[in-house]
PDB file of C-alpha atoms in Angstrom:
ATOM      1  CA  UNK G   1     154.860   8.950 -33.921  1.00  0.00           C
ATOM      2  CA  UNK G   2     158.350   8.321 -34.039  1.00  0.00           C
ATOM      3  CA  UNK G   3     158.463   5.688 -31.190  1.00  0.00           C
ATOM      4  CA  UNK G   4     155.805   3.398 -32.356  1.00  0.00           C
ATOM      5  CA  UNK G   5     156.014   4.361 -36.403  1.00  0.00           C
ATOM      6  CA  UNK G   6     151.967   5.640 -36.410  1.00  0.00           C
ATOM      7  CA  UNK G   7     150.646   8.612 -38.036  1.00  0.00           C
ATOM      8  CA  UNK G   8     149.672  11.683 -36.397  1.00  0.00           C
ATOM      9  CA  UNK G   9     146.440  10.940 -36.911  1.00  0.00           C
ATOM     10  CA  UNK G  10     146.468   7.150 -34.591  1.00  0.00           C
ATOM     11  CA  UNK G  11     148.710   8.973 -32.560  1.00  0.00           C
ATOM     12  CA  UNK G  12     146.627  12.224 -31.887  1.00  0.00           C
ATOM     13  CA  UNK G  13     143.179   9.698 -31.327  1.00  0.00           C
ATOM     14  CA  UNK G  14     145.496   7.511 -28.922  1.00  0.00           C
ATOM     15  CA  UNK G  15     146.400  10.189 -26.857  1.00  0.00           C
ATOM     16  CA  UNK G  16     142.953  11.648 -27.033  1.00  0.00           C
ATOM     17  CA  UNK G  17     141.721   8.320 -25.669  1.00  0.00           C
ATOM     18  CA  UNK G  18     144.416   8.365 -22.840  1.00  0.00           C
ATOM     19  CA  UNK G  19     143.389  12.398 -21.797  1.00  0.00           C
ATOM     20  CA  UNK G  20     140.203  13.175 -23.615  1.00  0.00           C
ATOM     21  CA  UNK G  21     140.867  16.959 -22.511  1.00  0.00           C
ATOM     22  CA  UNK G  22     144.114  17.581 -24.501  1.00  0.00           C
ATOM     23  CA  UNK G  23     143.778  20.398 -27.399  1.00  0.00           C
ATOM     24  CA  UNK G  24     147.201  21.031 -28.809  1.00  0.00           C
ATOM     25  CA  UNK G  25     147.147  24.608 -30.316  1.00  0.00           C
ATOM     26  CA  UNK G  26     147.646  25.913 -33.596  1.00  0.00           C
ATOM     27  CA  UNK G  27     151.360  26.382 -33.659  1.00  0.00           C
ATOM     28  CA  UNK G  28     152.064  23.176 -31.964  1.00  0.00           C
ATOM     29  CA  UNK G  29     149.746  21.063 -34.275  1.00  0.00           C
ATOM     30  CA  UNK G  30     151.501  22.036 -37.204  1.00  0.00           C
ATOM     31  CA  UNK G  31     154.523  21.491 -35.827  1.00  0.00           C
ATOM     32  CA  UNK G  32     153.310  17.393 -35.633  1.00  0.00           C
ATOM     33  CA  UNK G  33     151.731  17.719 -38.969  1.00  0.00           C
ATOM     34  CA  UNK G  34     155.839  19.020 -40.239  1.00  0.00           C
ATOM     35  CA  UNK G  35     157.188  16.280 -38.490  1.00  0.00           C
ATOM     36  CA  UNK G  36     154.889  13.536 -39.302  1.00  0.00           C
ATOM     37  CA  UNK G  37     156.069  14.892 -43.527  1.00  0.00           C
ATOM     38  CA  UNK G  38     159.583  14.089 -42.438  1.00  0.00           C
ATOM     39  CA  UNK G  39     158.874  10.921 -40.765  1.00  0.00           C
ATOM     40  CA  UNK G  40     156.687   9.117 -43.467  1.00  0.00           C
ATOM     41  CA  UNK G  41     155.307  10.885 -46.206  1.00  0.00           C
ATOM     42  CA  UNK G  42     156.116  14.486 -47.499  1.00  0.00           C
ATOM     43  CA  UNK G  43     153.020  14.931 -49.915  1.00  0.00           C
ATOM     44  CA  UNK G  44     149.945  13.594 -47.911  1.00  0.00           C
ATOM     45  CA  UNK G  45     149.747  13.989 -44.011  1.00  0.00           C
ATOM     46  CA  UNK G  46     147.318  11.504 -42.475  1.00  0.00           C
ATOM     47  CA  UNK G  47     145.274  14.726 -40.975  1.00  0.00           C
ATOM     48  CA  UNK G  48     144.661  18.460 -41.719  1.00  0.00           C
ATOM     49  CA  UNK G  49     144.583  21.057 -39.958  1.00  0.00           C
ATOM     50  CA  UNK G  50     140.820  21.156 -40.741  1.00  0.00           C
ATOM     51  CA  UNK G  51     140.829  17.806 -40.057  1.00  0.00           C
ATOM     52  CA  UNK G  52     141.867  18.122 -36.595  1.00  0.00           C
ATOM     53  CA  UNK G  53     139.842  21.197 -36.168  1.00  0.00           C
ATOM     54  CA  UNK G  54     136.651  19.025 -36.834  1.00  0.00           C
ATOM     55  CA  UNK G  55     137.614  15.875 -34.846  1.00  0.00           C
ATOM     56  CA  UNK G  56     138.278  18.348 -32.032  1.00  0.00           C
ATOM     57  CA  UNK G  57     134.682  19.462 -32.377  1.00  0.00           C
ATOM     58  CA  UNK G  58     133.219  15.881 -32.652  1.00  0.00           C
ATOM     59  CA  UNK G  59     135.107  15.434 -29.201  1.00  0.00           C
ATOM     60  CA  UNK G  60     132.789  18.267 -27.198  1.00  0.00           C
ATOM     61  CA  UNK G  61     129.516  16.843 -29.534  1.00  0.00           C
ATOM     62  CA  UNK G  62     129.847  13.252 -29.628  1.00  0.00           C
ATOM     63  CA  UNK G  63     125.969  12.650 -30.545  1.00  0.00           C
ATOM     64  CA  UNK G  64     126.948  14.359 -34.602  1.00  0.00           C
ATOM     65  CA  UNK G  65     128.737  12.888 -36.885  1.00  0.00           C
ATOM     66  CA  UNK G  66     131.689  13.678 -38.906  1.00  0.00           C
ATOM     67  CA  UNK G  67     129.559  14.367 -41.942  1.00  0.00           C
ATOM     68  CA  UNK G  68     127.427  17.101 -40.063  1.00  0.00           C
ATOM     69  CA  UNK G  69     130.299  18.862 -38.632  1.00  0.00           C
ATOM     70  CA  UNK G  70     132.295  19.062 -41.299  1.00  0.00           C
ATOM     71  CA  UNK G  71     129.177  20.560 -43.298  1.00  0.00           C
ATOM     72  CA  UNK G  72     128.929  23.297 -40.806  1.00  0.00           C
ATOM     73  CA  UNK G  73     132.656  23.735 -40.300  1.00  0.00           C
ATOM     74  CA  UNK G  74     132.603  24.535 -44.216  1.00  0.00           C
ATOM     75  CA  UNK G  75     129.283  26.709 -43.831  1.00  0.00           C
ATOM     76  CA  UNK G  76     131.132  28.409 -40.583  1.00  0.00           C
ATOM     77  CA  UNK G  77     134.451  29.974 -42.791  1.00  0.00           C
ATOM     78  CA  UNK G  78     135.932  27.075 -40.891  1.00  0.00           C
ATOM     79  CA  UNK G  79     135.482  29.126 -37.503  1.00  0.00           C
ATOM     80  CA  UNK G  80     135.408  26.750 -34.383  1.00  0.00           C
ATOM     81  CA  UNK G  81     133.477  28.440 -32.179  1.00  0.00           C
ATOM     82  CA  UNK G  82     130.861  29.981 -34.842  1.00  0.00           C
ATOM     83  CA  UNK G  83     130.358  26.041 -36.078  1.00  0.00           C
ATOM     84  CA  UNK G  84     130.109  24.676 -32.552  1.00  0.00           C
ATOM     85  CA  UNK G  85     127.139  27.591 -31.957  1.00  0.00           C
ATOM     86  CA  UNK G  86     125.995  27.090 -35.385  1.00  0.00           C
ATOM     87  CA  UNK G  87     125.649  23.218 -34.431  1.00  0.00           C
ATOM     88  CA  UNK G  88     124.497  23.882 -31.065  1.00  0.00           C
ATOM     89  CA  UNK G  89     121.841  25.387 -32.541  1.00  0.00           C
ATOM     90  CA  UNK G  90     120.648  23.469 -34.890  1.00  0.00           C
ATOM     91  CA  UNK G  91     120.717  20.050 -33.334  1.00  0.00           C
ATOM     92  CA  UNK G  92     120.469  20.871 -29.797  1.00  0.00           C
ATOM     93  CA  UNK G  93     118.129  24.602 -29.765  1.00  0.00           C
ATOM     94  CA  UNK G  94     120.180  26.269 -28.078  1.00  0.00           C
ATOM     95  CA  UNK G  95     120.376  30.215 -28.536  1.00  0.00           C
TER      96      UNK G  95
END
């Protein structure tokens, strides 16, 4: 972020481009979103937590959209692994 002046959102989908298997965890995630607030903008970071949560979903279901996940990631209590079952469910039959 620093280096090239992006967000930590076009940084975070670079990178995820580059090695489609990294996750950062909790902790370390908002660490980025605290420094992206110093870098460039204080009030409004260019991703959520939430935010990341559900792109990191979208990654291991490309075939939904944003829209969809998000929908169950709200009907979930914002669980990751109850929305990807909830999802897998629904779209794909699993049981």
């Amino acid at each position: 972020m620093r280096f090239n002046k992006i967000s930590l959102k076009d940084s975070f989908e670079l990178v995820k481009k580059k090695r489609p298997e990294i996750c950062p965890n909790k902790s370390f995630f908002r660490q980025l979103i605290e420094s992206e607030k110093e870098l460039f903008n204080p009030e409004n970071p260019s991703i959520t937590y939430n935010d990341y949560l559900v792109l990191l979903i979208q990654h291991s279901l490309p075939d939904l959209s944003v829209e969809q996940i998000k929908e169950a990631f709200l009907l979930s209590d914002q669980d990751v692994i109850k929305t990807e079952t909830f999802l897998l469910k629904k779209y794909f039959g699993l049981k």
